[in-house]
CSV table of C-alpha atoms in Angstrom, one decimal:
chain,number,residue,atom,x,y,z
A,1059,ASN,CA,90.7,106.4,116.6
A,1060,ALA,CA,92.7,108.9,115.5
A,1061,GLY,CA,96.3,106.9,115.9
A,1062,VAL,CA,99.4,108.8,116.6
A,1063,THR,CA,99.0,112.3,116.6
A,1064,GLN,CA,102.4,114.0,116.6
A,1065,THR,CA,102.5,118.7,117.2
A,1066,PRO,CA,104.1,120.4,115.5
A,1067,LYS,CA,104.0,119.3,112.1
A,1068,PHE,CA,106.9,121.9,110.8
A,1069,ARG,CA,108.9,124.2,113.4
A,1070,ILE,CA,111.7,126.8,113.4
A,1071,LEU,CA,113.9,126.7,116.1
A,1072,LYS,CA,116.7,129.0,117.2
A,1073,ILE,CA,120.2,127.8,118.5
A,1074,GLY,CA,119.8,127.4,122.5
A,1075,GLN,CA,116.2,127.9,122.4
A,1076,SER,CA,114.0,124.9,123.9
A,1077,MET,CA,110.8,123.0,122.5
A,1078,THR,CA,108.4,120.5,123.7
A,1079,LEU,CA,107.8,117.6,120.9
A,1080,GLN,CA,103.7,116.2,121.4
A,1081,CYS,CA,103.0,113.2,120.8
A,1082,THR,CA,99.6,111.3,122.0
A,1083,GLN,CA,98.3,107.7,121.0
A,1084,ASP,CA,94.9,106.5,121.2
A,1085,MET,CA,95.6,102.7,121.4
A,1086,ASN,CA,96.2,102.1,124.5
A,1087,HIS,CA,99.4,101.5,123.4
A,1088,ASN,CA,102.1,100.0,126.6
A,1089,TYR,CA,105.5,100.9,124.2
A,1090,MET,CA,105.8,104.5,122.7
A,1091,TYR,CA,108.8,106.1,121.5
A,1092,TRP,CA,111.0,108.4,119.5
A,1093,TYR,CA,112.9,108.3,116.6
A,1094,ARG,CA,115.1,110.8,114.3
A,1095,GLN,CA,115.3,110.1,110.9
A,1096,ASP,CA,117.8,111.8,109.5
A,1097,PRO,CA,118.7,111.4,104.9
A,1098,GLY,CA,120.2,107.5,104.1
A,1099,MET,CA,120.7,107.2,107.8
A,1100,GLY,CA,116.7,104.8,108.4
A,1101,LEU,CA,115.5,105.8,111.8
A,1102,LYS,CA,117.3,106.1,115.2
A,1103,LEU,CA,115.7,105.7,118.1
A,1104,ILE,CA,116.0,108.7,120.7
A,1105,TYR,CA,114.2,107.3,123.7
A,1106,TYR,CA,111.2,105.1,124.5
A,1107,SER,CA,108.6,103.6,127.7
A,1108,VAL,CA,107.5,100.3,127.8
A,1109,GLY,CA,104.7,101.7,130.4
A,1110,ALA,CA,103.5,105.1,132.6
A,1111,GLY,CA,106.2,106.1,134.6
A,1112,ILE,CA,108.8,104.3,132.4
A,1113,THR,CA,111.5,105.5,130.0
A,1114,ASP,CA,114.5,104.6,128.7
A,1115,LYS,CA,117.8,105.9,126.8
A,1116,GLY,CA,118.1,104.7,122.9
A,1117,GLU,CA,120.9,105.1,120.4
A,1118,VAL,CA,121.0,108.8,120.3
A,1119,PRO,CA,119.6,109.9,123.2
A,1120,ASN,CA,121.6,113.3,123.7
A,1121,GLY,CA,120.6,116.6,123.8
A,1122,TYR,CA,116.9,115.2,124.4
A,1123,ASN,CA,114.5,114.3,127.6
A,1124,VAL,CA,111.3,112.4,128.0
A,1125,SER,CA,108.6,111.6,130.2
A,1126,ARG,CA,105.7,109.5,130.4
A,1127,SER,CA,103.2,110.5,132.9
A,1128,THR,CA,100.1,108.3,131.1
A,1129,THR,CA,99.9,105.7,128.8
A,1130,GLU,CA,98.6,108.0,125.8
A,1131,ASP,CA,101.3,110.8,125.8
A,1132,PHE,CA,104.9,110.7,125.4
A,1133,PRO,CA,106.9,114.2,124.9
A,1134,LEU,CA,110.3,114.7,123.6
A,1135,ARG,CA,111.9,117.5,125.3
A,1136,LEU,CA,114.5,119.8,123.3
A,1137,GLU,CA,116.5,122.0,126.2
A,1138,LEU,CA,119.0,123.7,124.0
A,1139,ALA,CA,118.7,123.5,120.9
A,1140,ALA,CA,121.8,122.8,118.0
A,1141,PRO,CA,121.9,122.3,114.6
A,1142,SER,CA,122.8,119.2,114.7
A,1143,GLN,CA,118.9,117.9,116.3
A,1144,THR,CA,118.0,118.9,112.5
A,1145,SER,CA,116.1,116.3,111.8
A,1146,VAL,CA,112.4,114.7,111.4
A,1147,TYR,CA,111.5,112.7,114.6
A,1148,PHE,CA,108.8,110.4,114.5
A,1149,CYS,CA,106.9,109.1,117.8
A,1150,ALA,CA,105.4,105.6,117.2
A,1151,SER,CA,103.5,103.6,119.4
A,1152,SER,CA,103.6,99.6,119.8
A,1153,LEU,CA,101.0,97.7,121.9
A,1154,GLY,CA,104.2,95.3,123.4
A,1155,GLN,CA,102.7,91.7,123.2
A,1156,GLY,CA,102.7,88.6,121.8
A,1157,ILE,CA,105.7,88.1,119.0
A,1158,GLY,CA,107.6,91.2,117.3
A,1159,GLY,CA,105.1,94.0,117.6
A,1160,GLU,CA,103.7,96.3,115.3
A,1161,GLN,CA,105.0,99.8,115.3
A,1162,TYR,CA,102.3,102.4,114.5
A,1163,PHE,CA,103.9,106.1,113.6
A,1164,GLY,CA,103.1,109.1,113.7
A,1165,PRO,CA,103.1,111.8,110.8
A,1166,GLY,CA,106.3,113.5,112.1
A,1167,THR,CA,108.0,116.7,113.0
A,1168,ARG,CA,110.3,118.6,110.1
A,1169,LEU,CA,112.8,120.2,112.7
A,1170,THR,CA,115.3,123.1,111.4
A,1171,VAL,CA,117.6,124.7,114.2
A,1172,THR,CA,119.6,127.3,112.7
B,929,GLN,CA,128.1,98.3,114.8
B,930,GLN,CA,124.9,98.5,112.2
B,931,GLN,CA,123.7,95.2,113.2
B,932,VAL,CA,120.9,95.6,109.8
B,933,LYS,CA,122.5,96.2,107.1
B,934,GLN,CA,120.2,96.9,103.4
B,935,SER,CA,121.2,97.0,100.1
B,936,PRO,CA,120.8,98.9,97.6
B,937,GLN,CA,120.1,102.6,98.8
B,938,SER,CA,118.5,103.3,96.1
B,939,LEU,CA,116.4,101.8,93.7
B,940,ILE,CA,114.7,102.6,90.1
B,941,VAL,CA,112.2,99.9,88.0
B,942,GLN,CA,110.5,100.3,85.0
B,943,LYS,CA,106.9,99.4,85.8
B,944,GLY,CA,105.7,96.1,85.3
B,945,GLY,CA,109.7,95.2,87.2
B,946,ILE,CA,110.5,93.3,89.8
B,947,SER,CA,112.0,95.3,92.6
B,948,ILE,CA,114.0,93.6,95.4
B,949,ILE,CA,115.4,94.7,98.6
B,950,ASN,CA,118.2,92.7,100.5
B,951,CYS,CA,118.6,92.7,104.5
B,952,ALA,CA,121.7,91.2,106.8
B,953,TYR,CA,121.2,90.5,110.1
B,954,GLU,CA,123.6,89.9,112.6
B,955,ASN,CA,121.9,89.2,115.7
B,956,THR,CA,121.0,85.1,115.8
B,957,ALA,CA,118.5,85.9,118.7
B,958,PHE,CA,116.0,88.2,116.9
B,959,ASP,CA,112.9,86.9,115.6
B,960,TYR,CA,111.1,89.6,114.5
B,961,PHE,CA,111.5,90.3,110.5
B,962,PRO,CA,109.2,93.3,109.9
B,963,TRP,CA,109.1,95.9,106.4
B,964,TYR,CA,107.9,99.0,106.8
B,965,GLN,CA,106.9,101.4,103.7
B,966,GLN,CA,106.9,105.3,104.3
B,967,PHE,CA,105.8,107.5,101.5
B,968,PRO,CA,107.0,110.9,101.4
B,969,GLY,CA,106.1,113.1,104.3
B,970,LYS,CA,104.3,110.8,106.0
B,971,GLY,CA,105.4,108.1,109.1
B,972,PRO,CA,105.9,104.7,108.5
B,973,ALA,CA,103.8,101.8,107.8
B,974,LEU,CA,103.8,98.4,108.6
B,975,LEU,CA,103.9,96.4,105.4
B,976,ILE,CA,104.8,92.7,106.2
B,977,ALA,CA,106.3,90.9,108.6
B,978,ILE,CA,107.5,87.5,109.2
B,979,ARG,CA,109.6,85.2,111.6
B,980,PRO,CA,112.0,82.7,111.3
B,981,ASP,CA,110.4,79.6,111.9
B,982,VAL,CA,108.7,80.3,107.4
B,983,SER,CA,110.9,80.5,104.4
B,984,GLU,CA,108.6,82.8,102.8
B,985,LYS,CA,105.7,85.1,103.4
B,986,LYS,CA,103.6,86.7,100.5
B,987,GLU,CA,100.4,88.9,100.5
B,988,GLY,CA,99.3,90.3,96.9
B,989,ARG,CA,102.9,91.5,95.0
B,990,PHE,CA,105.0,91.7,98.2
B,991,THR,CA,107.0,88.5,99.6
B,992,ILE,CA,109.4,88.8,102.6
B,993,SER,CA,112.2,85.8,101.5
B,994,PHE,CA,114.2,84.5,104.8
B,995,ASN,CA,117.5,82.8,104.6
B,996,LYS,CA,118.5,82.1,107.8
B,997,SER,CA,121.8,80.2,108.2
B,998,ALA,CA,122.5,83.1,105.5
B,999,LYS,CA,121.1,85.1,108.3
B,1000,GLN,CA,119.7,86.9,105.2
B,1001,PHE,CA,115.9,88.5,104.0
B,1002,SER,CA,114.9,90.3,101.6
B,1003,LEU,CA,111.9,91.9,99.7
B,1004,HIS,CA,110.0,91.3,96.4
B,1005,ILE,CA,108.2,94.0,95.1
B,1006,MET,CA,106.2,92.2,91.7
B,1007,ASP,CA,104.4,93.4,89.0
B,1008,SER,CA,106.2,97.4,90.7
B,1009,GLN,CA,103.8,100.3,90.4
B,1010,PRO,CA,104.7,104.0,90.1
B,1011,GLY,CA,102.2,104.3,93.5
B,1012,ASP,CA,104.5,101.3,95.3
B,1013,SER,CA,107.2,104.6,94.8
B,1014,ALA,CA,108.3,105.3,98.3
B,1015,THR,CA,111.0,104.4,100.8
B,1016,TYR,CA,111.3,100.6,102.5
B,1017,PHE,CA,113.1,99.6,105.7
B,1018,CYS,CA,113.4,96.5,107.0
B,1019,ALA,CA,113.8,95.6,111.0
B,1020,ALA,CA,114.9,93.3,113.5
B,1021,SER,CA,113.9,93.0,116.6
B,1022,LEU,CA,113.5,90.2,119.8
B,1023,GLY,CA,111.1,88.9,120.5
B,1024,GLY,CA,109.0,90.6,123.5
B,1025,SER,CA,111.9,93.4,123.6
B,1026,TYR,CA,109.5,95.0,120.7
B,1027,ILE,CA,112.6,97.4,120.5
B,1028,PRO,CA,113.1,96.8,117.0
B,1029,THR,CA,116.4,97.5,114.7
B,1030,PHE,CA,115.9,99.1,111.2
B,1031,GLY,CA,118.4,99.2,108.3
B,1032,ARG,CA,118.9,102.5,106.3
B,1033,GLY,CA,116.5,102.1,104.2
B,1034,THR,CA,115.5,101.9,100.4
B,1035,SER,CA,114.3,105.0,98.3
B,1036,LEU,CA,112.4,103.0,95.6
B,1037,ILE,CA,111.4,104.8,92.2
B,1038,VAL,CA,109.0,103.0,90.3
B,1039,HIS,CA,109.2,105.0,86.4
B,1040,PRO,CA,105.6,104.6,84.4
């Protein structure tokens, strides 16, 4: 299994441009998540999904959109990039059963908006 | 409102020493407390986790201590090694929600 894969690894955007960060998992996990990580601020939840066709906002959803048409894929869309969206973005997945639930993270996408 | 407070923000330890990272939480309904380890340029990975029905869990050199009454839990790394140098995140979640709340992370450097 490849686990959670993310593309691209790095991207530089100009202010106002748009892009989609791709995320795919091959573990048949129900839950998928998008986080952003800024220095000293930990992991902030942007959006999450509990299954295909179901998405919900996390702590910092403004400026982002998501969709979940399949169990495997959970793309994150930035419509009008702003410098405040410069960050490292992580996609994660979890089986979503039992107590707790280990999250499996992708390798991240480093995004710079200038 | 920061529901999980982690300290210290950074930690420097000599090889062979004990690294201790502390977390405090507010929501008494939390019932799953994982620790994640993140190496530079990589995504976080689960290191060890505990549920509140036990006070301690040990896996190799890594131990979680849990104090339910104080609403605190900590990670102890015994015999710290340079390869342990990473950022460590504590987290807490409600059973069945699968949406953890993360601490802000601790950057650990272990000097050889």
